PDB file of C-alpha atoms in Angstrom:
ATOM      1  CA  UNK C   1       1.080 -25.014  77.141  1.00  0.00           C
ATOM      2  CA  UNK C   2      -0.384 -23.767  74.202  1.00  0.00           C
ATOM      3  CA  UNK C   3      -4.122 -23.430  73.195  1.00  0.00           C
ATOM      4  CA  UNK C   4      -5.726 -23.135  69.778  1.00  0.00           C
ATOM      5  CA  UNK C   5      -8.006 -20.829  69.362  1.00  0.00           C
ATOM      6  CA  UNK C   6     -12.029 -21.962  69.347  1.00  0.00           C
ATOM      7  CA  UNK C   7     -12.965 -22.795  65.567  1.00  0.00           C
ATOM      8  CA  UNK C   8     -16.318 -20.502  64.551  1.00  0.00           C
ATOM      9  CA  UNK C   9     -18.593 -22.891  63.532  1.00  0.00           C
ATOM     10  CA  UNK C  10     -21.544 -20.885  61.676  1.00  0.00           C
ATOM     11  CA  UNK C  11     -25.334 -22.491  61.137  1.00  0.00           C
ATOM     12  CA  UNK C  12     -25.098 -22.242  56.829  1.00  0.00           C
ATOM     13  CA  UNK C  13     -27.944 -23.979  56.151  1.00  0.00           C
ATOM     14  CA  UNK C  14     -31.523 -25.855  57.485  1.00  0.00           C
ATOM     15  CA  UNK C  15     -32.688 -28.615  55.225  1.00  0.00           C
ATOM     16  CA  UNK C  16     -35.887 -30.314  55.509  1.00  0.00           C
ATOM     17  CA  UNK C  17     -37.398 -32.358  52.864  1.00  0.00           C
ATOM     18  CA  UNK C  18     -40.098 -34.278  54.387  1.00  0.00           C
ATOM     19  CA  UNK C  19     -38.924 -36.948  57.374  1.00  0.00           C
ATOM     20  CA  UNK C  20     -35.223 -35.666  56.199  1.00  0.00           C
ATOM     21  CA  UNK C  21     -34.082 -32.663  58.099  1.00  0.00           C
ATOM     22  CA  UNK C  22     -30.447 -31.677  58.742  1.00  0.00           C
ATOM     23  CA  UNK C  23     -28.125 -28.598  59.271  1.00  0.00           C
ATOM     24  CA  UNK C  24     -25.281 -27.309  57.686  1.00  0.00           C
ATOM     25  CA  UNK C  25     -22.458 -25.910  60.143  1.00  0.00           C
ATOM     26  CA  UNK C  26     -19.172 -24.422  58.254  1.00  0.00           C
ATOM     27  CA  UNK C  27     -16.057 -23.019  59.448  1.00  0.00           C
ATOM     28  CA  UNK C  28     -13.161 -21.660  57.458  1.00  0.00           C
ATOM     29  CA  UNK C  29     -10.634 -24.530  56.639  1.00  0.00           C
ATOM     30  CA  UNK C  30     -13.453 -26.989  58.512  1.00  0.00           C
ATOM     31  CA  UNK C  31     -15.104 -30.104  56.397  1.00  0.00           C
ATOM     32  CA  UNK C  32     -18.840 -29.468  56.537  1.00  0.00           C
ATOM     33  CA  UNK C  33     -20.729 -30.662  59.178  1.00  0.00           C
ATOM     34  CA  UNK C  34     -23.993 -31.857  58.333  1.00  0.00           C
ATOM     35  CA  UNK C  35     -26.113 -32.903  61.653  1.00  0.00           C
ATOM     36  CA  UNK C  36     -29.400 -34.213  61.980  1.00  0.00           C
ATOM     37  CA  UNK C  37     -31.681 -34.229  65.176  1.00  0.00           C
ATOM     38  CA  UNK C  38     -29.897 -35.928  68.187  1.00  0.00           C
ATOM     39  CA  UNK C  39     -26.482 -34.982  67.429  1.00  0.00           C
ATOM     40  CA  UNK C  40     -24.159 -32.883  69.201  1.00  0.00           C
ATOM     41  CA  UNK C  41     -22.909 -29.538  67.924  1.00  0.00           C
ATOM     42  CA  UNK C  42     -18.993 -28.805  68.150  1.00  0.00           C
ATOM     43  CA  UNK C  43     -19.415 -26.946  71.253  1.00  0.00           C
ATOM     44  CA  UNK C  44     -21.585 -30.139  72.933  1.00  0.00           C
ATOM     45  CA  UNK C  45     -25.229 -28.689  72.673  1.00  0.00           C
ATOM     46  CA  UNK C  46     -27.533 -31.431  71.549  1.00  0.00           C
ATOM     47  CA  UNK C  47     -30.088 -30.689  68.345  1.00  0.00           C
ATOM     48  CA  UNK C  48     -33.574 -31.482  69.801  1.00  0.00           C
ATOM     49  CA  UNK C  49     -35.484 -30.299  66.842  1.00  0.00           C
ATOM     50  CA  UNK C  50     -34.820 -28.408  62.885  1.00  0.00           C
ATOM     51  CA  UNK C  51     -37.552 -26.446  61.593  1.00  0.00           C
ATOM     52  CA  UNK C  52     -37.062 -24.766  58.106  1.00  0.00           C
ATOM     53  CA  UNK C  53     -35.758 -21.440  59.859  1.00  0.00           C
ATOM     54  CA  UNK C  54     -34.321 -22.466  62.947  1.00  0.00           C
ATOM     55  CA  UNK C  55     -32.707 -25.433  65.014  1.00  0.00           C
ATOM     56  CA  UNK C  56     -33.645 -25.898  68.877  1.00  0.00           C
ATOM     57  CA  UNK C  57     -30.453 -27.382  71.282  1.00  0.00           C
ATOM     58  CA  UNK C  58     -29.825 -28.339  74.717  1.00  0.00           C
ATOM     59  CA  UNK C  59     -26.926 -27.642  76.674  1.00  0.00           C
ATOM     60  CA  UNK C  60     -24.824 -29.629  79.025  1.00  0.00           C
ATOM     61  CA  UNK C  61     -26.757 -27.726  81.580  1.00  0.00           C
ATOM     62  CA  UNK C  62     -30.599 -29.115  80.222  1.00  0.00           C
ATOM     63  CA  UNK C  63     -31.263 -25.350  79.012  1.00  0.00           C
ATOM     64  CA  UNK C  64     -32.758 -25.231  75.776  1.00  0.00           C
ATOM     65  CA  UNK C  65     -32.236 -22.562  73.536  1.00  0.00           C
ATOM     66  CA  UNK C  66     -32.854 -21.536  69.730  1.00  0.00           C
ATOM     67  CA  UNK C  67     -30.697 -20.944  66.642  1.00  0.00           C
ATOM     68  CA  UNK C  68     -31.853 -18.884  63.539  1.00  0.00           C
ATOM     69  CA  UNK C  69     -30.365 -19.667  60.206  1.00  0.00           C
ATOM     70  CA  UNK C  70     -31.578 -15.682  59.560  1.00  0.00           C
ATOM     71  CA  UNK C  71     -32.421 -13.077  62.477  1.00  0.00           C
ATOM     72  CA  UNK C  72     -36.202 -13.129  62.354  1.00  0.00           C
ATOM     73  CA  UNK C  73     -35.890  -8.859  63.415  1.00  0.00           C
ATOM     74  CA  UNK C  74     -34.031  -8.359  60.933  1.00  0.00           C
ATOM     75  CA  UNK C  75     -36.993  -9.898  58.418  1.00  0.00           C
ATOM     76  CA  UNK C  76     -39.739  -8.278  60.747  1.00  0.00           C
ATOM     77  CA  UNK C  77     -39.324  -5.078  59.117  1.00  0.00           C
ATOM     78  CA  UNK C  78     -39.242  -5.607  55.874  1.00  0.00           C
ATOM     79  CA  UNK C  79     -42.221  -4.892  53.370  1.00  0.00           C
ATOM     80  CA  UNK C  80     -43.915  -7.961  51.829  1.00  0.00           C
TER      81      UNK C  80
END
């Protein structure tokens, strides 16, 4: 039996323009995936909420957890 490797799906972009907020996933070779609150990721998580930096999702398991579009420590230390 053979078994294709997992595609790497990669949060691109978070876009929220009033009541219309989606995200971006890409993968190499992948059509776009643009998904708004309620949908399902590839890997099954559902998107509860998009903010303008971050998504929040729910796993199969009812665990909720967050995605940044950019590390926030990696923007913590930076001068203004």
């Amino acid at each position: 039996m053979v078994t294709e490797p997992a595609i790497a799906w990669r949060l691109s972009a978070l876009v929220v323009r009033g009541a219309d907020r989606f995200a971006l996933l890409t993968a190499a070779a992948q059509k776009p995936l643009e998904l708004r609150q309620g949908d399902k990721l590839p890997d099954g998580d559902r998107i509860l909420a998009i903010f303008d930096t971050h998504l929040v999702v729910r796993g199969a398991r009812g665990r909720s957890r967050t995605l940044y579009l950019i590390d926030p420590q990696s923007t913590s230390d930076r001068a203004p």
